[in-house]
CSV table of N, CA, C and O in Angstrom, one decimal:
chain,number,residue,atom,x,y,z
A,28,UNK,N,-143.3,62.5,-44.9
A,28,UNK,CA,-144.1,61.8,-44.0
A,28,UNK,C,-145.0,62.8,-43.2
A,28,UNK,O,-144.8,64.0,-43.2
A,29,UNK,N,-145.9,62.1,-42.7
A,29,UNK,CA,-147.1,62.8,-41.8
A,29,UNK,C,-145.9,63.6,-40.8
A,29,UNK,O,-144.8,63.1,-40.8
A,30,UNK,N,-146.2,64.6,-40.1
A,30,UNK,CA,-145.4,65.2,-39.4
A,30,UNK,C,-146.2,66.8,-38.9
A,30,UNK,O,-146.7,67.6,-39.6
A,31,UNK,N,-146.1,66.7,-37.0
A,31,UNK,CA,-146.8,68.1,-36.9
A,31,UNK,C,-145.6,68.4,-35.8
A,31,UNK,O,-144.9,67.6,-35.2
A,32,UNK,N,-145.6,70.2,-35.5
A,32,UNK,CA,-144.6,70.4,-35.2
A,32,UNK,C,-144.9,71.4,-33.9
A,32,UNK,O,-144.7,72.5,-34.4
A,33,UNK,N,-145.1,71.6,-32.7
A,33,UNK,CA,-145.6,72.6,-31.9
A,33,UNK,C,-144.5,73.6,-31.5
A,33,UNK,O,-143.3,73.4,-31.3
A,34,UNK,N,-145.1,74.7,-31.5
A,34,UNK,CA,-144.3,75.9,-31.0
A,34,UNK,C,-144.8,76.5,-30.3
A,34,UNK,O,-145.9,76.1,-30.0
A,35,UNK,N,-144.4,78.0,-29.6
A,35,UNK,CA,-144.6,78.7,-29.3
A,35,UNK,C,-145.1,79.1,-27.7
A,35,UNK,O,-145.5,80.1,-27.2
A,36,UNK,N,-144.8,77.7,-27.0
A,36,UNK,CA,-144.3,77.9,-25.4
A,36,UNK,C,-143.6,79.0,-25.2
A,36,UNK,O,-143.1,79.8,-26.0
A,37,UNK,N,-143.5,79.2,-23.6
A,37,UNK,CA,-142.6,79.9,-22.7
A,37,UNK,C,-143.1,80.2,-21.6
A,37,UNK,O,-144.1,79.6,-21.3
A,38,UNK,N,-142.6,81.1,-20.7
A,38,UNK,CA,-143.0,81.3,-19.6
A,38,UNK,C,-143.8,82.3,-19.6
A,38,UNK,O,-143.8,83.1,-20.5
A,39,UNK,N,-144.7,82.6,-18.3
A,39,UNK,CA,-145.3,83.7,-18.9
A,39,UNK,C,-146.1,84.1,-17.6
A,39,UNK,O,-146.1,83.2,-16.8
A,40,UNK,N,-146.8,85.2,-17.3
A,40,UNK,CA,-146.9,85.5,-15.4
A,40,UNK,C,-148.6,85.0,-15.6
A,40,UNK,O,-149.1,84.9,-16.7
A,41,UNK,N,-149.2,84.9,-14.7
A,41,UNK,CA,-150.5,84.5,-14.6
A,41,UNK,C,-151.4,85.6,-14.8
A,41,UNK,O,-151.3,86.7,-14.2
A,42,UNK,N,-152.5,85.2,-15.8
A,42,UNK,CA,-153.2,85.9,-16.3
A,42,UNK,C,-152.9,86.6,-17.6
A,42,UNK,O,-153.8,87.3,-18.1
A,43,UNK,N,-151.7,86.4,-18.2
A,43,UNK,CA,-151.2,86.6,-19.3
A,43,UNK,C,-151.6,85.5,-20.8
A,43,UNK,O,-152.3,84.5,-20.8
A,44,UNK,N,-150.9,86.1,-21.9
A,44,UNK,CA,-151.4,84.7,-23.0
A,44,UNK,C,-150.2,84.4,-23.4
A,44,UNK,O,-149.1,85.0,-23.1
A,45,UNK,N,-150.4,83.2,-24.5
A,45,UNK,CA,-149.7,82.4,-25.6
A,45,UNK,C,-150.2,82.5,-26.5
A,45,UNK,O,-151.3,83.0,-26.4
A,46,UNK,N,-149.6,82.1,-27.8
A,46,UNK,CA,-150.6,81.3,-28.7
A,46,UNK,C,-149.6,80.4,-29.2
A,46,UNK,O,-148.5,80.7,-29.6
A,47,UNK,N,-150.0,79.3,-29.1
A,47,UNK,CA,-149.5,78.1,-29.5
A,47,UNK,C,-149.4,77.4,-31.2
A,47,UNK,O,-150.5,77.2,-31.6
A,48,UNK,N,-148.4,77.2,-31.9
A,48,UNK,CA,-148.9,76.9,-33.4
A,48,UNK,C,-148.7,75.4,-33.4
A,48,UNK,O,-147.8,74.9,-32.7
A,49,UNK,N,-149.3,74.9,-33.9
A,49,UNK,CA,-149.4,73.3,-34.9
A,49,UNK,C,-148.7,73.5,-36.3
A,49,UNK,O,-149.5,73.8,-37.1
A,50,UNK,N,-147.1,73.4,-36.8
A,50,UNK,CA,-147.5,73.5,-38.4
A,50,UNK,C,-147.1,72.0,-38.8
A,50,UNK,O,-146.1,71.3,-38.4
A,51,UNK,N,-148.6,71.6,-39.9
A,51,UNK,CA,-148.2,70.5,-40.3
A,51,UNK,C,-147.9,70.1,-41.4
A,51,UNK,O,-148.2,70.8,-42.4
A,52,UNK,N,-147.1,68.7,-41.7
A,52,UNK,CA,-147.0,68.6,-43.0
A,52,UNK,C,-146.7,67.5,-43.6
A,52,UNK,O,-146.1,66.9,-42.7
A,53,UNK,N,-146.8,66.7,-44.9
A,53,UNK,CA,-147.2,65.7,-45.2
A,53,UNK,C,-148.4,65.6,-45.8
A,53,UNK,O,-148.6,65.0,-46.8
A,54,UNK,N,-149.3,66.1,-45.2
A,54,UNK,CA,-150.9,66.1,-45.5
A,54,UNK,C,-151.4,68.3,-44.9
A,54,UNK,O,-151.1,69.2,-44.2
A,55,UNK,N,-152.5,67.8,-46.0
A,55,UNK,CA,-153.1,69.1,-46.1
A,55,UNK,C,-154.1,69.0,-44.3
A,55,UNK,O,-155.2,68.4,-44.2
A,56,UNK,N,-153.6,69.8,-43.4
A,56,UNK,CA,-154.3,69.5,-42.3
A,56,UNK,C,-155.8,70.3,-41.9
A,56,UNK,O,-156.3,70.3,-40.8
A,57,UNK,N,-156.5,71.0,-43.2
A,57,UNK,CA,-157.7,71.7,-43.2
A,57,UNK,C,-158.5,70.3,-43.5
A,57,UNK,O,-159.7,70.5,-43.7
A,58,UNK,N,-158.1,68.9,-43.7
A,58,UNK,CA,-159.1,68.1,-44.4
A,58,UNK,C,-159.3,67.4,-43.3
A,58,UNK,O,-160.0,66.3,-43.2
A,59,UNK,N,-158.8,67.9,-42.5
A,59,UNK,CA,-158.9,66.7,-41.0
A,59,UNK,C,-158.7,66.9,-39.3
A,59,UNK,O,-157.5,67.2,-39.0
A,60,UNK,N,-159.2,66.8,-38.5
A,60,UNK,CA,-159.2,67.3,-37.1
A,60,UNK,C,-158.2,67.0,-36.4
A,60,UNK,O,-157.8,65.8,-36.3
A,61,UNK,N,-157.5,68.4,-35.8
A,61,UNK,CA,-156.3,68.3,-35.1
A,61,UNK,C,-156.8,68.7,-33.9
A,61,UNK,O,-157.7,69.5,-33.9
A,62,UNK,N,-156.3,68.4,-32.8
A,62,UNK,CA,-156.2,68.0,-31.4
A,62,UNK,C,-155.1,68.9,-30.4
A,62,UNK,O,-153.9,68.8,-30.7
A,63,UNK,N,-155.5,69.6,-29.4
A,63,UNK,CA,-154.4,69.8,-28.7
A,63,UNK,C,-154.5,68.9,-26.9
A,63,UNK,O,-155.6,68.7,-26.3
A,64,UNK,N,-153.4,68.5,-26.5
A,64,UNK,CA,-153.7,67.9,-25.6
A,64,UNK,C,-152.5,68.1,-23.9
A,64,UNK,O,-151.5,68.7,-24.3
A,65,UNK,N,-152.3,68.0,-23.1
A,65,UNK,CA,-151.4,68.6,-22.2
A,65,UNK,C,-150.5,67.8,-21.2
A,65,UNK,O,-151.0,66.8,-20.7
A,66,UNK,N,-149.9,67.9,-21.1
A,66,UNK,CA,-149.5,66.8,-19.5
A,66,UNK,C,-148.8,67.6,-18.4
A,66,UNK,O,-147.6,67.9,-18.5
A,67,UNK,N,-149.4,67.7,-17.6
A,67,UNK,CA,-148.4,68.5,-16.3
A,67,UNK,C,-147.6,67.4,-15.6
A,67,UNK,O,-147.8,66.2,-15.9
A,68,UNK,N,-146.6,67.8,-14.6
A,68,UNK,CA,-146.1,66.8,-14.1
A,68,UNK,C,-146.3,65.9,-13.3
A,68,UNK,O,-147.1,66.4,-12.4
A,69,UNK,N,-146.1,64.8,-13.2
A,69,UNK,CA,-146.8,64.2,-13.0
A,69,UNK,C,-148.0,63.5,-13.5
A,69,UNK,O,-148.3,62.4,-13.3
A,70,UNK,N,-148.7,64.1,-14.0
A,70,UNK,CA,-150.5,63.3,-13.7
A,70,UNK,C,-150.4,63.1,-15.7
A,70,UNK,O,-149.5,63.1,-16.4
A,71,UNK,N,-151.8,63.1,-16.0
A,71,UNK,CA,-151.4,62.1,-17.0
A,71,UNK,C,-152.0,62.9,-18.3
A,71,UNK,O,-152.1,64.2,-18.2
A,72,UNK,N,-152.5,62.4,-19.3
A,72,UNK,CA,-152.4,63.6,-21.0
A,72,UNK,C,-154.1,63.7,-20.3
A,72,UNK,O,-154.7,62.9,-19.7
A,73,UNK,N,-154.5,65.2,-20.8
A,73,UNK,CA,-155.7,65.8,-20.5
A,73,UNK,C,-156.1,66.5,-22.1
A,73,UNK,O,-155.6,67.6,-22.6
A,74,UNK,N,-156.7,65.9,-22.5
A,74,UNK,CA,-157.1,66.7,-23.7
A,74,UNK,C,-157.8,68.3,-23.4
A,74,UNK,O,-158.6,68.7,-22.5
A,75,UNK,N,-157.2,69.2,-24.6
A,75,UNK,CA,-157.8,70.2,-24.3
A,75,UNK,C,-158.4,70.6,-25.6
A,75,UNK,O,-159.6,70.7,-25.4
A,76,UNK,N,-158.3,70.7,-26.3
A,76,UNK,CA,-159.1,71.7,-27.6
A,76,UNK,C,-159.1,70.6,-29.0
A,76,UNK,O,-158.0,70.2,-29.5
A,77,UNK,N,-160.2,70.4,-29.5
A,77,UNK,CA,-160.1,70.6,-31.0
A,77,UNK,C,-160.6,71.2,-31.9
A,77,UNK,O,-161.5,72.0,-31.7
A,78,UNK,N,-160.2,71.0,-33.2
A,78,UNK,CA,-161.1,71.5,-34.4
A,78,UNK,C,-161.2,70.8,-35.2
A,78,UNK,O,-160.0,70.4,-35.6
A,79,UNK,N,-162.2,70.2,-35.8
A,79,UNK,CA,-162.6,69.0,-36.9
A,79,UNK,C,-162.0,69.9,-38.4
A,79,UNK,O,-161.2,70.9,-38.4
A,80,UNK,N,-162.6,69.1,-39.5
A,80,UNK,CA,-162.1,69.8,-41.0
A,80,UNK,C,-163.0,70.9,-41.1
A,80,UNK,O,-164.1,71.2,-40.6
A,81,UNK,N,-161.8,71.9,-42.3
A,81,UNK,CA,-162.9,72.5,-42.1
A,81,UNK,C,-163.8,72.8,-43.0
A,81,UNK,O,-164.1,73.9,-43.3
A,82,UNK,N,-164.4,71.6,-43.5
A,82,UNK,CA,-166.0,71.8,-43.9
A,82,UNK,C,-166.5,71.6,-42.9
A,82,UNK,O,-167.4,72.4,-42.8
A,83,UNK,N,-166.4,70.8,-41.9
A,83,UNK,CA,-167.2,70.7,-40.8
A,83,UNK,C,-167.2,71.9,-39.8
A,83,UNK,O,-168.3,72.4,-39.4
A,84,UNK,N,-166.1,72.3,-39.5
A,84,UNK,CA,-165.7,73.4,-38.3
A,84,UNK,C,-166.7,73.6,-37.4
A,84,UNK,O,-167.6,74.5,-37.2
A,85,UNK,N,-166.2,72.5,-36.8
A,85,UNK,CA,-166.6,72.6,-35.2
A,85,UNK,C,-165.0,72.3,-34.2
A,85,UNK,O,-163.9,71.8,-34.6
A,86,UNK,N,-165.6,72.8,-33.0
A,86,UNK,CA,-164.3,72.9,-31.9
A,86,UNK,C,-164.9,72.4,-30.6
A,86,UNK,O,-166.2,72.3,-30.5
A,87,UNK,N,-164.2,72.2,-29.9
A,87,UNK,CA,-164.0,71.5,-29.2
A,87,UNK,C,-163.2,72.0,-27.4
A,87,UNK,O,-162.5,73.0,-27.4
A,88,UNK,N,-163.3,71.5,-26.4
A,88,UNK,CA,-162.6,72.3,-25.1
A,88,UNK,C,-162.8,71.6,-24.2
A,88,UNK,O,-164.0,71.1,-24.1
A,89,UNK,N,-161.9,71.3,-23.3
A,89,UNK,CA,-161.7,70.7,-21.9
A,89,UNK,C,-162.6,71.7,-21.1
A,89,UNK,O,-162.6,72.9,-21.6
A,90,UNK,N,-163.3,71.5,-20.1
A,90,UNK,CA,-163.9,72.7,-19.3
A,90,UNK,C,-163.4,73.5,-18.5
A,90,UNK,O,-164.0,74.4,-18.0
A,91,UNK,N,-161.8,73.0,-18.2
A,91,UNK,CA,-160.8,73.8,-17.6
A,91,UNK,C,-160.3,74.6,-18.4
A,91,UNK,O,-159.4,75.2,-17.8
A,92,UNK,N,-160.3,74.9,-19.7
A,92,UNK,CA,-160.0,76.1,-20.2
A,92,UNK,C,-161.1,76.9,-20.8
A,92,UNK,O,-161.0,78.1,-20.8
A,93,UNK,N,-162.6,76.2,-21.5
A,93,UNK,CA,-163.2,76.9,-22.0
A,93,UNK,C,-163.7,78.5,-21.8
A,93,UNK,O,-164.3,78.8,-20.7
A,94,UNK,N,-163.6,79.0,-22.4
A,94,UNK,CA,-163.9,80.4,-22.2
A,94,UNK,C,-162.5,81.3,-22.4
A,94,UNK,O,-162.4,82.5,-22.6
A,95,UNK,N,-161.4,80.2,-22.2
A,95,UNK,CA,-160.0,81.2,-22.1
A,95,UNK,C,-158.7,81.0,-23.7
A,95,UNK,O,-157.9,81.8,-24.0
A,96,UNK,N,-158.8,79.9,-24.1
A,96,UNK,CA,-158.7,79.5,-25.0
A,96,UNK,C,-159.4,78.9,-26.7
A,96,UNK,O,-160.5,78.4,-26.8
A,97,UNK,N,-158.8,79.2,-27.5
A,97,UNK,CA,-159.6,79.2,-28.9
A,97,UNK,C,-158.8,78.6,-29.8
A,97,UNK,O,-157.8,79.3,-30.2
A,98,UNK,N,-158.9,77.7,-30.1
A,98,UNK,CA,-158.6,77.5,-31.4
A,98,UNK,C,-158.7,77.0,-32.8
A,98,UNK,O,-159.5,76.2,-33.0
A,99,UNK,N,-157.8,77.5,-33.8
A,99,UNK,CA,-158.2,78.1,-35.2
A,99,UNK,C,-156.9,77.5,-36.0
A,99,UNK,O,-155.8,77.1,-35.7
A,100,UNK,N,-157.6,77.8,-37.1
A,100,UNK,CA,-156.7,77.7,-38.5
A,100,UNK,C,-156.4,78.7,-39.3
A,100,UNK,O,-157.0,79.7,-39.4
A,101,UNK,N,-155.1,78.4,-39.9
A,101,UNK,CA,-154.9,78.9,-41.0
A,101,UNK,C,-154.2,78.4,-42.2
A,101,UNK,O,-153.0,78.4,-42.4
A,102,UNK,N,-155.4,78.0,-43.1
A,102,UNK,CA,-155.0,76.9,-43.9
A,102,UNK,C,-153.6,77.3,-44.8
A,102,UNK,O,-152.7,76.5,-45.3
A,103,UNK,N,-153.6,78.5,-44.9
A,103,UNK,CA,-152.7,79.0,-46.3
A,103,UNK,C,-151.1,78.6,-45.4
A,103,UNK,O,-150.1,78.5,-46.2
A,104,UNK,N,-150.9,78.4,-44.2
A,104,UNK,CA,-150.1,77.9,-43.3
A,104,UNK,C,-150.3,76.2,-43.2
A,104,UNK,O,-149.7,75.5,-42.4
A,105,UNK,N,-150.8,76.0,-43.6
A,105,UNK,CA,-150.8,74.8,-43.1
A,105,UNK,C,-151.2,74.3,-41.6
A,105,UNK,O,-151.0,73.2,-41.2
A,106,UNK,N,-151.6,75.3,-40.9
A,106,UNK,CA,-151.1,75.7,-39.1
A,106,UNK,C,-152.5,75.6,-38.7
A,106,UNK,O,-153.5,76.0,-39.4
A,107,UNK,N,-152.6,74.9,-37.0
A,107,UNK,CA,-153.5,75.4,-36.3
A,107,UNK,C,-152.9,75.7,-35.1
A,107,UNK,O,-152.1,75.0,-34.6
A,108,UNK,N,-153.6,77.0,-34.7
A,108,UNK,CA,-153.2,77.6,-33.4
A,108,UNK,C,-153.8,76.9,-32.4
A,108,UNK,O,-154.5,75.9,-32.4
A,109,UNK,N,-153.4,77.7,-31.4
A,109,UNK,CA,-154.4,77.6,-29.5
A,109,UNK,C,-153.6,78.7,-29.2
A,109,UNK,O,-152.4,78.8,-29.3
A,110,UNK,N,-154.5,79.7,-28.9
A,110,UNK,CA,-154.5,81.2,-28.4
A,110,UNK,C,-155.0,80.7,-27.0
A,110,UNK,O,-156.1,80.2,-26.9
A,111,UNK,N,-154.1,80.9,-26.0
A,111,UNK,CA,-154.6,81.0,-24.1
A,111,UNK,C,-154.2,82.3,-23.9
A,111,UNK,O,-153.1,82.8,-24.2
A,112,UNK,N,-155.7,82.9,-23.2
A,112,UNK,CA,-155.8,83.7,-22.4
A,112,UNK,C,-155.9,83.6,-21.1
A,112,UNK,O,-156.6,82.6,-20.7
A,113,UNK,N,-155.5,84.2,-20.3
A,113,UNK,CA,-156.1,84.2,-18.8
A,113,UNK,C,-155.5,82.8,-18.4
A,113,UNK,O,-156.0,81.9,-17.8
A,114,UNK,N,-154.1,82.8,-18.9
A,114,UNK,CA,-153.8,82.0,-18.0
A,114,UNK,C,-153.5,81.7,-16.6
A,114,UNK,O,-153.6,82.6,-15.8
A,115,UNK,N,-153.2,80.2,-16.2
A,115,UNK,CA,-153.6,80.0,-14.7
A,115,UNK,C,-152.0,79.4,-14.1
A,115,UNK,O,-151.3,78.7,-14.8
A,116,UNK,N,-151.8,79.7,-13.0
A,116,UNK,CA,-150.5,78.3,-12.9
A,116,UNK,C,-150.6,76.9,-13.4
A,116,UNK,O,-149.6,76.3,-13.9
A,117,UNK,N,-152.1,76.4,-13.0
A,117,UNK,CA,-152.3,74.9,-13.3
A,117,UNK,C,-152.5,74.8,-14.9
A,117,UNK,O,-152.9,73.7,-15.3
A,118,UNK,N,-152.2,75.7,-15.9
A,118,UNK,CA,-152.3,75.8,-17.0
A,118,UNK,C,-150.4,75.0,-17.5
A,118,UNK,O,-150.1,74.6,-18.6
A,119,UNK,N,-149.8,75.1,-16.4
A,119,UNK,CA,-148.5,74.6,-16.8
A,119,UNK,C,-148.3,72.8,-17.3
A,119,UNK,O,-148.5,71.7,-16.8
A,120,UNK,N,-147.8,73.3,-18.3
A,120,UNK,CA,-147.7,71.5,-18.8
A,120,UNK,C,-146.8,71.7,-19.9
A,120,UNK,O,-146.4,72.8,-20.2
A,121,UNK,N,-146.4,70.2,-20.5
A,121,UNK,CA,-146.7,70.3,-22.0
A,121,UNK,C,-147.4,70.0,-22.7
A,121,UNK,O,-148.2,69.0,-22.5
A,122,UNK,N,-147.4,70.8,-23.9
A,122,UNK,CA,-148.4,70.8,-24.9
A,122,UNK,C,-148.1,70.2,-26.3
A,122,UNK,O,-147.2,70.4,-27.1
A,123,UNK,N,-149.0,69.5,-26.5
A,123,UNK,CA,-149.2,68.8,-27.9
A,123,UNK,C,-150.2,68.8,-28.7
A,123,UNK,O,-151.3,69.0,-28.4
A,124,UNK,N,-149.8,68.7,-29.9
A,124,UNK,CA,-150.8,68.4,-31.4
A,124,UNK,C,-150.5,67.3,-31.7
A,124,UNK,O,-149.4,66.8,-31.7
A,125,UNK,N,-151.7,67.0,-32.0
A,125,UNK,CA,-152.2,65.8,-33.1
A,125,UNK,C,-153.3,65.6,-34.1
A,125,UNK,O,-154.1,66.4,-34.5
A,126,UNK,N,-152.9,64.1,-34.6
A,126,UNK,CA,-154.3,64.5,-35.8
A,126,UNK,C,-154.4,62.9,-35.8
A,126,UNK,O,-153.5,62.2,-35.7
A,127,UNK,N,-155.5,62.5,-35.8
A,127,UNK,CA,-155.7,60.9,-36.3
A,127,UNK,C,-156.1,60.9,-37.7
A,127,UNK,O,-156.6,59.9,-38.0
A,128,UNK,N,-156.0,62.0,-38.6
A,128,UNK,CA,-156.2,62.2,-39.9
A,128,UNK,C,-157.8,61.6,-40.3
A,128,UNK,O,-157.9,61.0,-41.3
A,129,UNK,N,-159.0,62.0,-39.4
A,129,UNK,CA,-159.8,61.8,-40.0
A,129,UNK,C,-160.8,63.1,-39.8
A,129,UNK,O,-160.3,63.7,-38.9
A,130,UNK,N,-161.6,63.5,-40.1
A,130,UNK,CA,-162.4,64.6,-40.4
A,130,UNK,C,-163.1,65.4,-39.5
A,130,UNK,O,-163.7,66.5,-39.7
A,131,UNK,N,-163.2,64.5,-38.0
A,131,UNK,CA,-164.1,65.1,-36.9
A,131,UNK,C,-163.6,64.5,-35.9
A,131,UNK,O,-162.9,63.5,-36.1
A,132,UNK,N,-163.8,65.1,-34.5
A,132,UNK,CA,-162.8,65.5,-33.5
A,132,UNK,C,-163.4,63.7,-32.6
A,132,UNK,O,-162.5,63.1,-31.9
A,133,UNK,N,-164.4,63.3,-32.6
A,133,UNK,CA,-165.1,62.8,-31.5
A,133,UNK,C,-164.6,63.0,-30.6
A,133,UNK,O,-164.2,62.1,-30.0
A,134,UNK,N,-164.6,64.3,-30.3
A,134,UNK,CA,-164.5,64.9,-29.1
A,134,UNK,C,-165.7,64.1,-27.6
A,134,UNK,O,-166.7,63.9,-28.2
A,135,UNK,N,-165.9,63.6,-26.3
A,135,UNK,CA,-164.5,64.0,-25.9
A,135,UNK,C,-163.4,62.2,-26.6
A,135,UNK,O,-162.3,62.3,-26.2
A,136,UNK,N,-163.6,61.4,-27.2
A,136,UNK,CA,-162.8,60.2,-27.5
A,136,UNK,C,-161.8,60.2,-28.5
A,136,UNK,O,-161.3,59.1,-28.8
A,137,UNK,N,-161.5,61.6,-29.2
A,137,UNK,CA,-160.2,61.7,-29.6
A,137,UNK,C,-159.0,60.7,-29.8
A,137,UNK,O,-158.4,60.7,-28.7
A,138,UNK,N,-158.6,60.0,-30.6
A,138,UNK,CA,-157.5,59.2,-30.3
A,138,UNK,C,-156.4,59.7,-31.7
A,138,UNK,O,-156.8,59.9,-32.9
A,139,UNK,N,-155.1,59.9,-31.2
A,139,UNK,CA,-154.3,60.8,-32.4
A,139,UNK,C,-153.1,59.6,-32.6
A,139,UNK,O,-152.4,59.0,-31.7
A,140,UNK,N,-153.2,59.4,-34.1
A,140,UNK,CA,-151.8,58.8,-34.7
A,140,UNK,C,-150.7,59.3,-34.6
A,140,UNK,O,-149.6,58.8,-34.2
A,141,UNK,N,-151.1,60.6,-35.1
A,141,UNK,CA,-149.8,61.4,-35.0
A,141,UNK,C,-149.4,62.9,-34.1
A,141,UNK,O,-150.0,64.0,-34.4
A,142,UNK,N,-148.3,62.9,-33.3
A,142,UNK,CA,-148.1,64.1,-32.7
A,142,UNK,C,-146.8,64.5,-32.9
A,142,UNK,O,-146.1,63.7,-33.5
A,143,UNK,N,-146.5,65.7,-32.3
A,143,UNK,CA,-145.1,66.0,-32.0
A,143,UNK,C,-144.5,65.6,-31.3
A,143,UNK,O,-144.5,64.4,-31.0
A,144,UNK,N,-143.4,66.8,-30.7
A,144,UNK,CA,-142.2,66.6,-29.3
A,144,UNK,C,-142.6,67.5,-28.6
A,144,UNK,O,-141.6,67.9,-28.0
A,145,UNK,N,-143.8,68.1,-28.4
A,145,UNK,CA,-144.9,69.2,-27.8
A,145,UNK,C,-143.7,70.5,-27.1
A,145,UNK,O,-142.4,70.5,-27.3
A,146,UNK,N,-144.4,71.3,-26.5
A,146,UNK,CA,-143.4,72.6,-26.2
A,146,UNK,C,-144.1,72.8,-25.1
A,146,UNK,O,-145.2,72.4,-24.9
A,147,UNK,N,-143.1,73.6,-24.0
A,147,UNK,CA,-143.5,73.5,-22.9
A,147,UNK,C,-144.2,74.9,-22.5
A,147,UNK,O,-144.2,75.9,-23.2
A,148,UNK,N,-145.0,75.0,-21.1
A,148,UNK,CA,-145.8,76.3,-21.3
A,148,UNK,C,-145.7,76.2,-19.4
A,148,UNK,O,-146.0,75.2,-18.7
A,149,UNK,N,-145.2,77.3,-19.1
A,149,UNK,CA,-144.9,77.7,-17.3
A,149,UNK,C,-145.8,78.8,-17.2
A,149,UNK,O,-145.8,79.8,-18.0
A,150,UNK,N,-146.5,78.6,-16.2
A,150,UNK,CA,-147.4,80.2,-15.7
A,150,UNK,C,-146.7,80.5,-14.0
A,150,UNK,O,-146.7,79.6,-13.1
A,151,UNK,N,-146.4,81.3,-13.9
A,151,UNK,CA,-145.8,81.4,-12.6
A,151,UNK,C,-145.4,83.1,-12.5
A,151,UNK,O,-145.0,83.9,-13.5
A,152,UNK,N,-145.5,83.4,-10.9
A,152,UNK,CA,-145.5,85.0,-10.7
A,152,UNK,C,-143.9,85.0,-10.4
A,152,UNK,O,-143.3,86.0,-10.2
């Protein structure tokens, strides 16, 4: 079945990075736009990054991370990343992938069928 899997949380001091993986499976996920999206405590899912298929390859960014964050594929993985740099405390949430399995992000109106059980990400000194 459809299924994406997030990894690669942890703690980490401010101003430091992650990179976060998506690996998915069930479907080939280069044919279709995956999504990362966050929730801190309390307040509510804030989309952050996408990338459409990649014939299309375009991306996508919240404007609270743009410039610090990227993300990419690697089809022979089946995987898409989110590399954060320069992280912030307010960067603390969890994090999720998804995909509504169709080809382009309509970024910002994104809506995802399918996600994970996301992984968690702490910036703190």
């Amino acid at each position: 079945q459809v299924q994406v899997v997030e990894s690669g949380g942890g703690l980490v001091q401010p101003g430091g990075s992650l990179r976060l993986s998506c690996a998915a499976s069930g479907f080939t996920s280069d044919d279709y736009a995956i999504g990362w999206f966050r929730q801190a405590q309390g307040k509510g899912r804030e989309g952050v990054s996408c990338i459409s298929s990649s014939r299309e390859a375009k991306t996508h960014y919240a404007d609270s991370v743009k410039g610090r964050f990227t993300i990419s594929r690697d089809n022979a993985k089946n995987t898409v990343y989110l590399q954060m740099n320069g992280l912030k405390p307010e960067d603390t949430a969890d994090y999720y992938c998804g995909t509504s399995r169709v080809s382009s992000c309509n970024w910002p109106s994104i809506r995802y069928e399918y996600w994970g059980q996301g992984t968690q990400v702490a910036v703190s000194s």
